[in-house]
mmCIF file of C-alpha atoms and ligand atoms in Angstrom:
data_model
loop_
_atom_site.group_PDB
_atom_site.id
_atom_site.type_symbol
_atom_site.label_atom_id
_atom_site.label_comp_id
_atom_site.label_asym_id
_atom_site.label_seq_id
_atom_site.Cartn_x
_atom_site.Cartn_y
_atom_site.Cartn_z
ATOM 1 C CA MET H 185 -25.022 31.474 -0.475
ATOM 2 C CA LEU H 186 -21.934 31.764 1.676
ATOM 3 C CA MET H 187 -23.936 31.130 4.849
ATOM 4 C CA ARG H 188 -25.606 28.106 3.302
ATOM 5 C CA TRP H 189 -22.201 26.711 2.375
ATOM 6 C CA LEU H 190 -20.895 27.457 5.880
ATOM 7 C CA TRP H 191 -23.795 25.689 7.587
ATOM 8 C CA ALA H 192 -23.500 22.781 5.206
ATOM 9 C CA ARG H 193 -19.818 22.501 6.278
ATOM 10 C CA VAL H 194 -20.770 22.740 9.974
ATOM 11 C CA ILE H 195 -23.368 19.992 9.715
ATOM 12 C CA TRP H 196 -21.133 17.854 7.508
ATOM 13 C CA SER H 197 -18.125 18.186 9.838
ATOM 14 C CA GLY H 198 -20.079 17.073 12.886
ATOM 15 C CA PRO H 199 -19.032 17.328 16.530
ATOM 16 C CA GLY H 200 -15.700 19.149 15.958
ATOM 17 C CA TRP H 201 -17.393 22.284 14.615
ATOM 18 C CA TYR H 202 -20.238 21.909 17.089
ATOM 19 C CA ARG H 203 -17.724 22.085 19.941
ATOM 20 C CA ILE H 204 -16.059 25.175 18.519
ATOM 21 C CA LEU H 205 -19.366 26.973 18.052
ATOM 22 C CA LYS H 206 -20.557 25.982 21.530
ATOM 23 C CA ARG H 207 -17.094 26.855 22.935
ATOM 24 C CA GLU H 208 -16.763 23.384 24.446
ATOM 25 C CA PRO H 209 -13.202 22.737 25.645
ATOM 26 C CA CYS H 210 -11.182 20.103 23.801
ATOM 27 C CA SER H 211 -10.157 17.079 25.833
ATOM 28 C CA PRO H 212 -6.427 16.493 26.408
ATOM 29 C CA VAL H 213 -7.014 12.739 26.009
ATOM 30 C CA TYR H 214 -9.611 11.047 23.838
ATOM 31 C CA ARG H 215 -10.397 7.457 24.785
ATOM 32 C CA PRO H 216 -12.341 5.128 22.508
ATOM 33 C CA ASP H 217 -15.309 3.191 23.901
ATOM 34 C CA ALA H 218 -13.966 0.051 22.260
ATOM 35 C CA MET H 219 -10.941 -1.057 20.277
ATOM 36 C CA LEU H 220 -11.227 -0.541 16.534
ATOM 37 C CA ASP H 221 -12.474 -3.540 14.607
ATOM 38 C CA MET H 222 -9.524 -4.422 12.353
ATOM 39 C CA ALA H 223 -11.923 -4.930 9.428
ATOM 40 C CA ASP H 224 -12.655 -1.178 9.628
ATOM 41 C CA LEU H 225 -9.022 -0.163 9.244
ATOM 42 C CA PRO H 226 -8.839 2.140 6.218
ATOM 43 C CA ILE H 227 -6.146 1.868 3.571
ATOM 44 C CA ALA H 228 -3.559 4.555 4.316
ATOM 45 C CA ARG H 229 -3.451 7.571 1.983
ATOM 46 C CA ARG H 230 0.162 7.116 0.953
ATOM 47 C CA GLU H 231 -0.102 9.695 -1.812
ATOM 48 C CA ILE H 232 0.346 12.414 0.848
ATOM 49 C CA PHE H 233 3.976 11.266 1.278
ATOM 50 C CA ALA H 234 4.862 11.956 -2.363
ATOM 51 C CA GLY H 235 7.889 14.226 -2.727
ATOM 52 C CA LYS H 236 8.601 14.331 1.021
ATOM 53 C CA GLY H 237 11.749 12.244 0.908
ATOM 54 C CA TYR H 238 10.541 9.199 2.874
ATOM 55 C CA LEU H 239 12.706 6.140 2.426
ATOM 56 C CA LEU H 240 9.800 3.696 2.583
ATOM 57 C CA THR H 241 6.040 4.209 2.654
ATOM 58 C CA ASN H 242 5.074 0.571 2.059
ATOM 59 C CA THR H 243 4.266 0.027 5.722
ATOM 60 C CA LEU H 244 1.082 -1.685 6.806
ATOM 61 C CA GLN H 245 -0.449 -3.316 9.848
ATOM 62 C CA THR H 246 -2.268 -6.626 9.892
ATOM 63 C CA THR H 247 -2.664 -7.242 13.635
ATOM 64 C CA ARG H 248 -2.826 -5.212 16.838
ATOM 65 C CA GLY H 249 -2.320 -6.116 20.463
ATOM 66 C CA CYS H 250 -0.168 -8.812 22.002
ATOM 67 C CA PRO H 251 -1.228 -11.765 24.155
ATOM 68 C CA PHE H 252 1.895 -11.324 26.314
ATOM 69 C CA ASP H 253 2.489 -8.571 28.825
ATOM 70 C CA CYS H 254 6.170 -7.751 29.215
ATOM 71 C CA GLU H 255 6.779 -5.303 32.038
ATOM 72 C CA PHE H 256 8.575 -2.670 29.957
ATOM 73 C CA CYS H 257 6.351 -2.819 26.884
ATOM 74 C CA SER H 258 3.901 -0.109 25.859
ATOM 75 C CA VAL H 259 2.182 -2.216 23.190
ATOM 76 C CA THR H 260 -0.361 -3.760 25.524
ATOM 77 C CA ALA H 261 -0.918 -0.414 27.270
ATOM 78 C CA PHE H 262 -1.766 1.066 23.880
ATOM 79 C CA TYR H 263 -3.455 -1.745 21.952
ATOM 80 C CA GLY H 264 -4.471 -4.146 24.731
ATOM 81 C CA ARG H 265 -3.765 -7.854 25.197
ATOM 82 C CA LYS H 266 -6.567 -9.035 22.956
ATOM 83 C CA TYR H 267 -4.916 -9.932 19.677
ATOM 84 C CA ARG H 268 -6.915 -8.633 16.726
ATOM 85 C CA GLU H 269 -6.386 -9.557 13.082
ATOM 86 C CA ARG H 270 -7.297 -7.713 9.925
ATOM 87 C CA PRO H 271 -9.050 -9.976 7.394
ATOM 88 C CA VAL H 272 -6.423 -11.556 5.115
ATOM 89 C CA GLU H 273 -8.376 -10.536 1.958
ATOM 90 C CA GLN H 274 -8.106 -6.877 2.985
ATOM 91 C CA VAL H 275 -4.370 -7.174 3.579
ATOM 92 C CA LEU H 276 -3.936 -8.809 0.178
ATOM 93 C CA ALA H 277 -5.981 -6.056 -1.485
ATOM 94 C CA GLU H 278 -3.674 -3.441 0.058
ATOM 95 C CA LEU H 279 -0.591 -5.411 -0.968
ATOM 96 C CA GLU H 280 -1.857 -5.542 -4.561
ATOM 97 C CA VAL H 281 -1.883 -1.730 -4.547
ATOM 98 C CA LEU H 282 1.524 -1.506 -2.857
ATOM 99 C CA CYS H 283 3.300 -3.887 -5.212
ATOM 100 C CA LYS H 284 2.731 -1.411 -8.059
ATOM 101 C CA GLN H 285 5.011 1.059 -6.244
ATOM 102 C CA ASN H 286 7.600 -1.131 -4.572
ATOM 103 C CA SER H 287 8.179 -4.818 -3.966
ATOM 104 C CA PHE H 288 9.359 -4.169 -0.421
ATOM 105 C CA ALA H 289 6.965 -4.059 2.554
ATOM 106 C CA PHE H 290 7.233 -3.603 6.289
ATOM 107 C CA PHE H 291 4.468 -5.092 8.457
ATOM 108 C CA VAL H 292 4.611 -2.856 11.519
ATOM 109 C CA ASP H 293 2.776 -5.396 13.703
ATOM 110 C CA ASP H 294 4.232 -5.943 17.165
ATOM 111 C CA ASN H 295 3.921 -9.702 16.919
ATOM 112 C CA LEU H 296 2.927 -10.939 13.474
ATOM 113 C CA VAL H 297 2.864 -14.613 14.425
ATOM 114 C CA ALA H 298 0.859 -14.624 17.669
ATOM 115 C CA ASN H 299 -2.069 -16.343 15.916
ATOM 116 C CA ARG H 300 -0.422 -19.204 14.059
ATOM 117 C CA ARG H 301 -3.414 -20.007 11.865
ATOM 118 C CA TYR H 302 -3.809 -16.385 10.775
ATOM 119 C CA ALA H 303 -0.089 -15.976 10.067
ATOM 120 C CA LEU H 304 0.004 -19.206 8.072
ATOM 121 C CA SER H 305 -2.945 -18.178 5.907
ATOM 122 C CA LEU H 306 -1.396 -14.740 5.294
ATOM 123 C CA PHE H 307 2.010 -16.198 4.377
ATOM 124 C CA SER H 308 0.484 -18.855 2.094
ATOM 125 C CA ALA H 309 -1.596 -16.219 0.298
ATOM 126 C CA MET H 310 1.452 -13.974 -0.166
ATOM 127 C CA LYS H 311 3.552 -16.695 -1.731
ATOM 128 C CA GLY H 312 4.300 -15.750 -5.327
ATOM 129 C CA MET H 313 3.380 -12.059 -4.939
ATOM 130 C CA GLY H 314 7.048 -11.151 -5.204
ATOM 131 C CA PHE H 315 7.319 -9.158 -1.984
ATOM 132 C CA LYS H 316 10.340 -8.915 0.250
ATOM 133 C CA TRP H 317 9.191 -7.992 3.683
ATOM 134 C CA LEU H 318 10.150 -7.359 7.311
ATOM 135 C CA SER H 319 8.120 -7.565 10.520
ATOM 136 C CA HIS H 320 8.302 -8.452 14.235
ATOM 137 C CA ALA H 321 8.268 -11.929 15.801
ATOM 138 C CA PRO H 322 9.406 -13.427 19.104
ATOM 139 C CA ILE H 323 12.496 -15.651 19.140
ATOM 140 C CA ASP H 324 10.444 -18.801 19.774
ATOM 141 C CA PHE H 325 9.133 -18.424 16.207
ATOM 142 C CA ALA H 326 12.221 -20.531 15.437
ATOM 143 C CA GLY H 327 10.464 -23.495 17.078
ATOM 144 C CA ASP H 328 7.828 -23.656 14.340
ATOM 145 C CA PRO H 329 9.589 -24.820 11.145
ATOM 146 C CA GLU H 330 6.390 -24.984 9.077
ATOM 147 C CA LEU H 331 5.449 -21.386 9.869
ATOM 148 C CA MET H 332 8.997 -20.226 9.416
ATOM 149 C CA ARG H 333 9.276 -21.926 6.048
ATOM 150 C CA ALA H 334 5.971 -20.343 4.954
ATOM 151 C CA ALA H 335 7.248 -16.915 6.055
ATOM 152 C CA GLY H 336 10.495 -17.379 4.125
ATOM 153 C CA GLU H 337 8.683 -18.581 1.009
ATOM 154 C CA SER H 338 6.338 -15.584 1.121
ATOM 155 C CA GLY H 339 9.327 -13.234 1.004
ATOM 156 C CA CYS H 340 10.207 -12.587 4.658
ATOM 157 C CA ILE H 341 13.830 -11.483 4.786
ATOM 158 C CA GLY H 342 14.007 -10.143 8.310
ATOM 159 C CA MET H 343 12.306 -9.978 11.681
ATOM 160 C CA PHE H 344 12.636 -7.618 14.607
ATOM 161 C CA VAL H 345 13.264 -9.961 17.561
ATOM 162 C CA GLY H 346 13.255 -8.963 21.240
ATOM 163 C CA PHE H 347 16.076 -10.884 22.945
ATOM 164 C CA GLU H 348 15.935 -8.319 25.777
ATOM 165 C CA SER H 349 18.490 -10.052 28.025
ATOM 166 C CA LEU H 350 20.990 -12.911 28.185
ATOM 167 C CA ASN H 351 20.070 -13.424 31.831
ATOM 168 C CA GLN H 352 17.168 -15.843 32.332
ATOM 169 C CA GLU H 353 16.282 -14.385 35.746
ATOM 170 C CA SER H 354 15.894 -10.944 34.171
ATOM 171 C CA LEU H 355 13.735 -12.424 31.413
ATOM 172 C CA VAL H 356 11.484 -14.022 34.003
ATOM 173 C CA ALA H 357 11.295 -10.784 36.011
ATOM 174 C CA MET H 358 10.264 -8.781 32.942
ATOM 175 C CA GLY H 359 7.631 -11.393 31.964
ATOM 176 C CA LYS H 360 9.290 -12.334 28.659
ATOM 177 C CA VAL H 361 7.767 -15.783 28.587
ATOM 178 C CA THR H 362 8.738 -16.544 24.978
ATOM 179 C CA ASN H 363 12.494 -16.418 25.660
ATOM 180 C CA GLN H 364 14.976 -19.041 26.839
ATOM 181 C CA ALA H 365 18.414 -17.434 26.817
ATOM 182 C CA THR H 366 20.211 -20.783 26.538
ATOM 183 C CA SER H 367 18.455 -21.441 23.203
ATOM 184 C CA TYR H 368 19.271 -18.094 21.577
ATOM 185 C CA LEU H 369 22.286 -19.214 19.527
ATOM 186 C CA GLU H 370 20.523 -22.214 18.074
ATOM 187 C CA GLN H 371 17.306 -20.250 17.415
ATOM 188 C CA ALA H 372 19.173 -17.447 15.637
ATOM 189 C CA LYS H 373 20.702 -20.081 13.346
ATOM 190 C CA VAL H 374 17.223 -21.380 12.456
ATOM 191 C CA PHE H 375 16.206 -17.859 11.378
ATOM 192 C CA ARG H 376 19.315 -17.607 9.236
ATOM 193 C CA ASP H 377 18.794 -21.066 7.716
ATOM 194 C CA HIS H 378 15.382 -19.883 6.481
ATOM 195 C CA GLY H 379 16.866 -16.749 4.923
ATOM 196 C CA ILE H 380 15.394 -14.529 7.652
ATOM 197 C CA GLY H 381 17.769 -11.974 9.140
ATOM 198 C CA ILE H 382 17.382 -10.607 12.663
ATOM 199 C CA LEU H 383 17.119 -7.050 13.915
ATOM 200 C CA GLY H 384 17.633 -7.836 17.603
ATOM 201 C CA SER H 385 16.668 -5.753 20.601
ATOM 202 C CA PHE H 386 18.303 -5.860 24.041
ATOM 203 C CA VAL H 387 16.843 -3.820 26.907
ATOM 204 C CA LEU H 388 19.585 -2.375 29.129
ATOM 205 C CA GLY H 389 19.151 -1.479 32.792
ATOM 206 C CA SER H 390 16.902 -4.182 34.239
ATOM 207 C CA ASP H 391 17.383 -4.798 37.950
ATOM 208 C CA GLY H 392 19.616 -7.824 37.309
ATOM 209 C CA ASP H 393 21.930 -5.844 34.992
ATOM 210 C CA THR H 394 25.419 -4.794 36.105
ATOM 211 C CA PRO H 395 28.315 -3.158 34.202
ATOM 212 C CA ALA H 396 29.382 -6.718 33.263
ATOM 213 C CA ILE H 397 26.474 -7.238 30.814
ATOM 214 C CA PHE H 398 27.626 -5.085 27.903
ATOM 215 C CA GLU H 399 30.565 -7.042 26.516
ATOM 216 C CA PRO H 400 28.801 -10.457 26.599
ATOM 217 C CA ILE H 401 25.891 -8.948 24.619
ATOM 218 C CA LEU H 402 28.294 -7.786 21.922
ATOM 219 C CA ARG H 403 30.059 -11.175 21.843
ATOM 220 C CA PHE H 404 26.724 -12.984 21.641
ATOM 221 C CA CYS H 405 25.553 -10.810 18.730
ATOM 222 C CA GLU H 406 28.745 -11.585 16.848
ATOM 223 C CA ALA H 407 28.626 -15.310 17.613
ATOM 224 C CA ALA H 408 24.975 -15.490 16.552
ATOM 225 C CA ARG H 409 25.665 -13.193 13.569
ATOM 226 C CA ILE H 410 22.792 -10.889 14.487
ATOM 227 C CA GLU H 411 22.473 -8.746 11.382
ATOM 228 C CA ALA H 412 21.387 -5.536 13.132
ATOM 229 C CA ALA H 413 20.357 -4.561 16.648
ATOM 230 C CA ILE H 414 19.120 -1.825 18.891
ATOM 231 C CA PHE H 415 20.067 -1.482 22.569
ATOM 232 C CA PRO H 416 17.334 0.570 24.229
ATOM 233 C CA ILE H 417 17.844 1.807 27.767
ATOM 234 C CA LEU H 418 14.893 0.635 29.880
ATOM 235 C CA THR H 419 12.391 3.495 29.591
ATOM 236 C CA PRO H 420 9.438 3.798 31.981
ATOM 237 C CA TYR H 421 6.790 4.874 29.492
ATOM 238 C CA PRO H 422 3.404 5.889 30.892
ATOM 239 C CA GLY H 423 0.956 2.997 31.077
ATOM 240 C CA THR H 424 3.619 0.318 31.464
ATOM 241 C CA LYS H 425 3.971 -1.940 34.470
ATOM 242 C CA VAL H 426 7.613 -0.968 34.888
ATOM 243 C CA ARG H 427 6.649 2.684 35.307
ATOM 244 C CA GLU H 428 4.117 1.777 37.965
ATOM 245 C CA ARG H 429 6.768 -0.235 39.840
ATOM 246 C CA LEU H 430 9.550 2.328 39.557
ATOM 247 C CA GLU H 431 7.168 5.094 40.633
ATOM 248 C CA THR H 432 6.156 3.077 43.699
ATOM 249 C CA GLU H 433 9.825 2.512 44.486
ATOM 250 C CA GLY H 434 10.597 6.236 44.036
ATOM 251 C CA ARG H 435 13.131 5.542 41.272
ATOM 252 C CA ILE H 436 11.906 7.788 38.415
ATOM 253 C CA THR H 437 14.381 10.648 37.992
ATOM 254 C CA SER H 438 12.937 12.560 35.039
ATOM 255 C CA ASN H 439 9.628 13.217 33.379
ATOM 256 C CA ASP H 440 11.132 15.308 30.629
ATOM 257 C CA TRP H 441 9.606 13.511 27.641
ATOM 258 C CA ARG H 442 12.406 14.762 25.374
ATOM 259 C CA ASP H 443 14.638 12.239 27.163
ATOM 260 C CA TYR H 444 12.185 9.361 26.738
ATOM 261 C CA ASP H 445 13.911 8.244 23.565
ATOM 262 C CA MET H 446 15.410 4.978 24.894
ATOM 263 C CA GLY H 447 18.864 6.584 24.717
ATOM 264 C CA HIS H 448 18.752 8.361 28.103
ATOM 265 C CA VAL H 449 18.493 7.070 31.668
ATOM 266 C CA ASN H 450 15.349 8.343 33.415
ATOM 267 C CA PHE H 451 15.390 6.142 36.517
ATOM 268 C CA ILE H 452 17.766 4.901 39.212
ATOM 269 C CA PRO H 453 19.166 1.534 38.074
ATOM 270 C CA ARG H 454 19.721 -1.154 40.709
ATOM 271 C CA GLY H 455 22.898 -2.942 39.589
ATOM 272 C CA MET H 456 24.948 0.032 38.403
ATOM 273 C CA SER H 457 24.928 3.812 38.405
ATOM 274 C CA ALA H 458 22.991 5.828 35.825
ATOM 275 C CA ALA H 459 26.331 7.024 34.400
ATOM 276 C CA GLU H 460 27.574 3.426 34.014
ATOM 277 C CA LEU H 461 24.351 2.455 32.267
ATOM 278 C CA GLN H 462 24.595 5.406 29.883
ATOM 279 C CA ALA H 463 28.275 4.695 29.161
ATOM 280 C CA GLY H 464 27.595 0.982 28.581
ATOM 281 C CA HIS H 465 24.759 1.786 26.190
ATOM 282 C CA ASP H 466 26.936 4.209 24.218
ATOM 283 C CA TRP H 467 29.851 1.747 24.104
ATOM 284 C CA LEU H 468 27.625 -1.104 22.926
ATOM 285 C CA ASN H 469 26.162 0.974 20.103
ATOM 286 C CA ARG H 470 29.583 2.166 18.966
ATOM 287 C CA SER H 471 31.111 -1.308 19.157
ATOM 288 C CA PHE H 472 28.232 -3.122 17.466
ATOM 289 C CA TYR H 473 28.298 -0.701 14.540
ATOM 290 C CA SER H 474 32.091 -0.657 14.215
ATOM 291 C CA PHE H 475 33.369 -1.897 10.861
ATOM 292 C CA SER H 476 35.010 -4.930 12.462
ATOM 293 C CA SER H 477 31.778 -6.053 14.136
ATOM 294 C CA MET H 478 29.753 -5.382 11.001
ATOM 295 C CA TYR H 479 32.161 -7.536 9.049
ATOM 296 C CA ARG H 480 31.897 -10.406 11.559
ATOM 297 C CA ARG H 481 28.102 -10.286 11.578
ATOM 298 C CA ILE H 482 26.829 -9.519 8.106
ATOM 299 C CA PHE H 483 29.352 -10.010 5.359
ATOM 300 C CA LYS H 484 28.572 -13.647 4.716
ATOM 301 C CA LEU H 485 26.448 -14.857 1.850
ATOM 302 C CA HIS H 486 22.846 -14.511 2.919
ATOM 303 C CA ARG H 487 19.844 -13.132 1.075
ATOM 304 C CA SER H 488 18.947 -10.683 3.872
ATOM 305 C CA VAL H 489 22.246 -8.828 3.455
ATOM 306 C CA GLN H 490 20.569 -6.609 0.820
ATOM 307 C CA VAL H 491 18.514 -5.009 3.595
ATOM 308 C CA PHE H 492 20.779 -5.379 6.592
ATOM 309 C CA ALA H 493 23.981 -4.035 5.062
ATOM 310 C CA PRO H 494 22.422 -0.611 4.312
ATOM 311 C CA MET H 495 20.638 -0.767 7.678
ATOM 312 C CA ASN H 496 23.994 -1.177 9.465
ATOM 313 C CA PHE H 497 25.484 1.806 7.657
ATOM 314 C CA GLY H 498 22.346 3.825 8.431
ATOM 315 C CA PHE H 499 22.486 2.995 12.157
ATOM 316 C CA ARG H 500 26.228 3.637 12.207
ATOM 317 C CA SER H 501 25.922 7.135 10.797
ATOM 318 C CA ALA H 502 22.899 7.950 13.026
ATOM 319 C CA ILE H 503 24.895 6.904 16.126
ATOM 320 C CA ARG H 504 27.892 8.984 15.077
ATOM 321 C CA ARG H 505 25.653 12.011 14.401
ATOM 322 C CA THR H 506 24.018 11.677 17.831
ATOM 323 C CA ALA H 507 27.432 11.346 19.515
ATOM 324 C CA LYS H 508 28.604 14.571 17.810
ATOM 325 C CA VAL H 509 25.474 16.472 18.913
ATOM 326 C CA MET H 510 26.003 15.338 22.510
ATOM 327 C CA VAL H 511 29.695 16.397 22.645
HETATM 328 S S1 SF4 F 789 7.679 -6.961 24.185
HETATM 329 FE FE1 SF4 F 789 6.807 -8.083 22.453
HETATM 330 S S2 SF4 F 789 6.053 -10.018 23.371
HETATM 331 FE FE2 SF4 F 789 6.321 -8.550 25.064
HETATM 332 S S3 SF4 F 789 4.309 -7.565 25.323
HETATM 333 FE FE3 SF4 F 789 5.535 -6.270 23.954
HETATM 334 S S4 SF4 F 789 4.967 -6.924 21.903
HETATM 335 FE FE4 SF4 F 789 4.317 -8.543 23.303
#
């Protein structure tokens, strides 16, 4: 009986057991023959998170890939440039389940609005569901008032936005084709006018960056009232174009993956020393999450403050904890 059960398990479990029994070595990297069809994406088993203290488990993905190809970005290395959408009906079915637990959702897409027609149909269908949600969009989303209005009306209260740099030459060099630095202030205001807060991202350490970049970034964030931000140090992740270039130029200084957390310098910067880059990054984080800067940026009447005020306090305490560990 036991043997019958065991064989039934072996046959049922398929190639994994077969490999063990045949003593076939496991592969260090498994590569798919083709990208997953988004219609085959299963609904996540969120019940496994119960009792584990997670702040939010209402995360879901509607699209994968990005049509752009920024030099530093690992998204296209991982998901490819072909933008793939999950059928809207399937997303709505998952949202119906989620709204029973929590009316807050985070679409973890890397660029939710790359296919305008898809995004518009998703936002229109979500209108009235009562969700408040966050996701990612490029800054030029501000140039599409109809789509932005639909996002706001469907409950969007914040977007992760990659500003990356205030220097247009650096933006061009990194391939950030969606960004015009001279339009940032005006575009940030459009987000705010639609009730959509911004979690901005600025990559530090591009070849055009010098020690003079840090203070203007802080001043810009305050002038534009950027609700929250991250300031990642340029990190040459495997598969990215920037890694290929820095490797060719002999500028990678560490392959210790523990330091590949966007808070450590793992390459030789061009416009400043590694120590200056690290110090500028640390200063910017401390200054941005100081009480005075938080006051200037977020304590104005705006519907996104409900999410961004706690987010600021969360980032602030995480930065202070990290600083203590490093002392
Ligand atoms: S940084 Fe954003 S826009 Fe650029 S490739 Fe990555 S996901 Fe796409």
